[in-house]
PDB file of C-alpha atoms in Angstrom:
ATOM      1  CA  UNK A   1    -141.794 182.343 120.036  1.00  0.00           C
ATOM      2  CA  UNK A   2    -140.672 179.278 121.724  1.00  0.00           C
ATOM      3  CA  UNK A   3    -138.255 176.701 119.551  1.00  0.00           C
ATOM      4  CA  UNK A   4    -138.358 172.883 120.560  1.00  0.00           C
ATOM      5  CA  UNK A   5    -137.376 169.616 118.908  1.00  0.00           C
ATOM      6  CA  UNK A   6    -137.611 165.955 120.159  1.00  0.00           C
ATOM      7  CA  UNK A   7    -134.858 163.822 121.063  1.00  0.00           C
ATOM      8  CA  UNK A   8    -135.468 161.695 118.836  1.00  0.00           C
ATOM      9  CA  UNK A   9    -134.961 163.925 115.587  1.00  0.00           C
ATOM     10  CA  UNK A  10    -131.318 164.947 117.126  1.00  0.00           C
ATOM     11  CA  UNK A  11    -131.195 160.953 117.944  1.00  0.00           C
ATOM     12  CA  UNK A  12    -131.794 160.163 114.341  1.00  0.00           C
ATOM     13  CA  UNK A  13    -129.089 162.125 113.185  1.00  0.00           C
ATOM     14  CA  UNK A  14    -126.801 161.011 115.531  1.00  0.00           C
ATOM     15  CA  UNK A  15    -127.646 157.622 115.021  1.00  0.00           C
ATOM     16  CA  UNK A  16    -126.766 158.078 111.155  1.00  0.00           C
ATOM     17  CA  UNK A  17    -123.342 158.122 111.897  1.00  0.00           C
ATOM     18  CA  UNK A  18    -123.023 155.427 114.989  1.00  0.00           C
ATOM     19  CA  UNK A  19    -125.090 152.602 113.080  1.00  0.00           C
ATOM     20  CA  UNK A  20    -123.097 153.464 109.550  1.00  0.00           C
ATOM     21  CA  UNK A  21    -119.761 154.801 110.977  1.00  0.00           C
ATOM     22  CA  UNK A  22    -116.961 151.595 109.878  1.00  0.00           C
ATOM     23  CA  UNK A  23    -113.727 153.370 110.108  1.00  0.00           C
ATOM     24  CA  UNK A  24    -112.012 156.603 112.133  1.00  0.00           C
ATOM     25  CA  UNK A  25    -109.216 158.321 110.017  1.00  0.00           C
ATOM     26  CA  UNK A  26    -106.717 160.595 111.747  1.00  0.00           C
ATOM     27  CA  UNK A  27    -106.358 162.806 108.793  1.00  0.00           C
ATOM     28  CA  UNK A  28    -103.532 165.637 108.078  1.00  0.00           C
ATOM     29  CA  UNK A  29    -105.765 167.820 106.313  1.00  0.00           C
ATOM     30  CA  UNK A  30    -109.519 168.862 106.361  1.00  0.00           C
ATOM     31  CA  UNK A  31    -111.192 166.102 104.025  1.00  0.00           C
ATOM     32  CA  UNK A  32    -114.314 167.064 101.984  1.00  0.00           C
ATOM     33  CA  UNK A  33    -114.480 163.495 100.842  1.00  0.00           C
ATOM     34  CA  UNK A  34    -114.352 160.399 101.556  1.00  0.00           C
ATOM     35  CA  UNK A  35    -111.587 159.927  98.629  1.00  0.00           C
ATOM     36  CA  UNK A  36    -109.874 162.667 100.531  1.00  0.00           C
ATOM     37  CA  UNK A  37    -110.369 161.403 104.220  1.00  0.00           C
ATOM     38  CA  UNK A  38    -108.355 158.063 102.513  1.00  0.00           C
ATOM     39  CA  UNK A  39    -105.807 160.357 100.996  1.00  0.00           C
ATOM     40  CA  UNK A  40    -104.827 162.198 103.705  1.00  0.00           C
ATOM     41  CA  UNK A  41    -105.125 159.324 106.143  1.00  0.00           C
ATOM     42  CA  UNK A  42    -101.933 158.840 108.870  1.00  0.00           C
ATOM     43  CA  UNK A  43    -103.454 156.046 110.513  1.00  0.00           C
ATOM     44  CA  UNK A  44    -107.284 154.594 110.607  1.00  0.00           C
ATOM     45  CA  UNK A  45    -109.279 152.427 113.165  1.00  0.00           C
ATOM     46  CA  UNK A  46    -112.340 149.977 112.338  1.00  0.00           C
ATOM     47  CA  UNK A  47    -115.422 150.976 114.022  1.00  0.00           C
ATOM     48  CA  UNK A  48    -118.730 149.789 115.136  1.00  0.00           C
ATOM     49  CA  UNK A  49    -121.899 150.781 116.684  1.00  0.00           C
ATOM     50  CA  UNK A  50    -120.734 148.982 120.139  1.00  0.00           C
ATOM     51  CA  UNK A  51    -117.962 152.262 119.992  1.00  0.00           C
ATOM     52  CA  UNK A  52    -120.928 155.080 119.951  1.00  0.00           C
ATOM     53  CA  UNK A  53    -123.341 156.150 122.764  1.00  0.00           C
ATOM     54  CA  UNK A  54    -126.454 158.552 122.678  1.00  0.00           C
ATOM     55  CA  UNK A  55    -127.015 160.165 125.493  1.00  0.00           C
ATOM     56  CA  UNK A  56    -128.393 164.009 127.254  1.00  0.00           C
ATOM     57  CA  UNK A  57    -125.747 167.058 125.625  1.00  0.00           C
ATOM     58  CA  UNK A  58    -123.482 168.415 128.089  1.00  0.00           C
ATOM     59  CA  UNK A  59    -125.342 172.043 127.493  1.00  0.00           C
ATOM     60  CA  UNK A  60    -128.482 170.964 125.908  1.00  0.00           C
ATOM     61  CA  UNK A  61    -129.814 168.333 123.345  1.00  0.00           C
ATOM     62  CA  UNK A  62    -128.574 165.382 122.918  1.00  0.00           C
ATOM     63  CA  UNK A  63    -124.490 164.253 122.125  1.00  0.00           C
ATOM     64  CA  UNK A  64    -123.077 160.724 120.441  1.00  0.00           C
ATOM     65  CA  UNK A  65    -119.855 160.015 122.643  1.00  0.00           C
ATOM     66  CA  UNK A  66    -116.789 158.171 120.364  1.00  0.00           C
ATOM     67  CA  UNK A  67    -114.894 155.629 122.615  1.00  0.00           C
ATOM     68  CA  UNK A  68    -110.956 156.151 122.866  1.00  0.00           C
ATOM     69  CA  UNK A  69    -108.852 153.804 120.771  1.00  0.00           C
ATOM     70  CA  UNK A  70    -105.871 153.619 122.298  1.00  0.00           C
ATOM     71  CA  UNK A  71    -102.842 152.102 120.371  1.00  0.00           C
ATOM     72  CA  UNK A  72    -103.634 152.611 116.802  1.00  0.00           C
ATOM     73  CA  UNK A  73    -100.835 151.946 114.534  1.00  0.00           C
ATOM     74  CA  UNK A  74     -99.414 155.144 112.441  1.00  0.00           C
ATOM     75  CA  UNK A  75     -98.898 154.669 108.850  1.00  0.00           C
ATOM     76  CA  UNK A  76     -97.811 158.146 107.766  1.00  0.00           C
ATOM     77  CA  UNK A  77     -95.782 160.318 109.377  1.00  0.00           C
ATOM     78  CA  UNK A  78     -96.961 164.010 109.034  1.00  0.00           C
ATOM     79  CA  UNK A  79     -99.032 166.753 111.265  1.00  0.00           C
ATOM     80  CA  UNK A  80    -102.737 165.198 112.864  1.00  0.00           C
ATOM     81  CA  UNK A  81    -105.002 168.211 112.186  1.00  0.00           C
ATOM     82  CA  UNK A  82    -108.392 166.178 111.560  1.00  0.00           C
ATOM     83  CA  UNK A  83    -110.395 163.233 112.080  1.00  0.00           C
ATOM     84  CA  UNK A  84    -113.003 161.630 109.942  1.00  0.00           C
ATOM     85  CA  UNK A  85    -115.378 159.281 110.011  1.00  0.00           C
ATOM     86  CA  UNK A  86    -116.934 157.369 107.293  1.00  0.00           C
ATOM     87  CA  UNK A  87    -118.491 154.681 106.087  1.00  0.00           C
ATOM     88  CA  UNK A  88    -118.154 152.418 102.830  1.00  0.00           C
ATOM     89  CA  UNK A  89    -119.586 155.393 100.434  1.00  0.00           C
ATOM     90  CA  UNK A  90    -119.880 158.145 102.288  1.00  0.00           C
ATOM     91  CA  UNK A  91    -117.910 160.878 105.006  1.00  0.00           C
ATOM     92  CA  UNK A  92    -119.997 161.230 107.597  1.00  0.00           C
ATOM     93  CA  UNK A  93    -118.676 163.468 109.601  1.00  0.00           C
ATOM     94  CA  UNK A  94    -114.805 165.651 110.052  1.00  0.00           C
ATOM     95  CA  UNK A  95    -113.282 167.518 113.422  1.00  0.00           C
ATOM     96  CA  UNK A  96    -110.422 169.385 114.546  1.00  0.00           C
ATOM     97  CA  UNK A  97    -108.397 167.309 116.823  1.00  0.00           C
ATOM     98  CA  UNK A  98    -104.709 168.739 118.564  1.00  0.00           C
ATOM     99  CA  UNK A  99    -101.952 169.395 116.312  1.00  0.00           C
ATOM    100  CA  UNK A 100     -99.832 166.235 117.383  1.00  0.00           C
ATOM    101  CA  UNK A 101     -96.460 165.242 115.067  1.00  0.00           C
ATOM    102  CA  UNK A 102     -97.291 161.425 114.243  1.00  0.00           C
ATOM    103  CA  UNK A 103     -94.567 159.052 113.240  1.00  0.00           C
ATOM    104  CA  UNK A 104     -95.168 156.427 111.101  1.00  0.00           C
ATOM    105  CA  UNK A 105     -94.366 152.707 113.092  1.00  0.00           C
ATOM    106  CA  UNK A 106     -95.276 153.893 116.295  1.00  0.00           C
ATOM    107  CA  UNK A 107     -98.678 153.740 117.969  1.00  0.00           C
ATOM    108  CA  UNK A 108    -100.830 156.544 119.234  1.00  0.00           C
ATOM    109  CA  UNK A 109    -104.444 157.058 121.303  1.00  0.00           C
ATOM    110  CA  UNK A 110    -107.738 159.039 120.208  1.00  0.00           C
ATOM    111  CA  UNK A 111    -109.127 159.715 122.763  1.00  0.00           C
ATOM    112  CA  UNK A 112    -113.099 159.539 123.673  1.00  0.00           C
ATOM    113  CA  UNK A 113    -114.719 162.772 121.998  1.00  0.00           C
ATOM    114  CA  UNK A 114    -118.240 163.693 121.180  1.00  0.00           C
ATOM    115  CA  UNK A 115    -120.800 165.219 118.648  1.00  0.00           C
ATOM    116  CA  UNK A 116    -123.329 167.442 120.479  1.00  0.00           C
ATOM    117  CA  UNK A 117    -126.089 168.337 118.896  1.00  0.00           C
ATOM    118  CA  UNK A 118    -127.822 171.328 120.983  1.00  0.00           C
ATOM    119  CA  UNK A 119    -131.611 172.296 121.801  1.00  0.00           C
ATOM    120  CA  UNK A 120    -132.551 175.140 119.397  1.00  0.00           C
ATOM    121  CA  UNK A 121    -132.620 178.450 120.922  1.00  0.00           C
TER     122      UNK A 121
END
């Protein structure tokens, strides 16, 4: 039997996160909160919906691409293993990123990354 879903269900969910998303954490831990995204927070950026785009997945589906911010300033100096993304109440969503050394004072770059959310199969 053949599975489907519309673009706009995938849309909707993606859209959860780029219309309520207000701040990116590089985090040095896996948060399961948004008390513990703050927590383990080595440096945050502001965000808004301007900084998200919908668009076709690179397999299938459809993906939400997160522009880079380069030059965010570090406030912690310990391992990046995560980034989060939340909103005033809530954590909306948590990655992997590279294991990178951060130094508090100095300045580093997210790059762009995405959320793909694929056709079923």
């Amino acid at each position: 039997m053949a599975k489907w879903v519309n673009d706009d269900v995938l849309d909707a969910a993606l859209e959860e996160i780029s219309t309520n998303c207000n701040l990116m954490i590089i985090c040095n831990a896996e948060p399961a909160t948004r008390a513990e995204a703050l927590a383990f927070a080595l440096a945050d950026e502001p965000m808004a919906a301007a900084d998200f785009t919908i668009t076709n997945g690179d397999t299938s589906g459809r993906k939400l691409v997160i522009v880079e911010k380069p030059g965010v300033g570090i406030d912690v100096s310990d391992n990046a293993t995560h980034i989060a993304l939340i909103d005033a109440t809530r954590l909306l969503y948590v990655t992997t990123c590279v294991l990178k050394a951060l130094t508090m004072g100095e300045m580093v770059s997210i790059p762009s990354w995405k959320i793909e959310l694929r056709d079923p199969t």
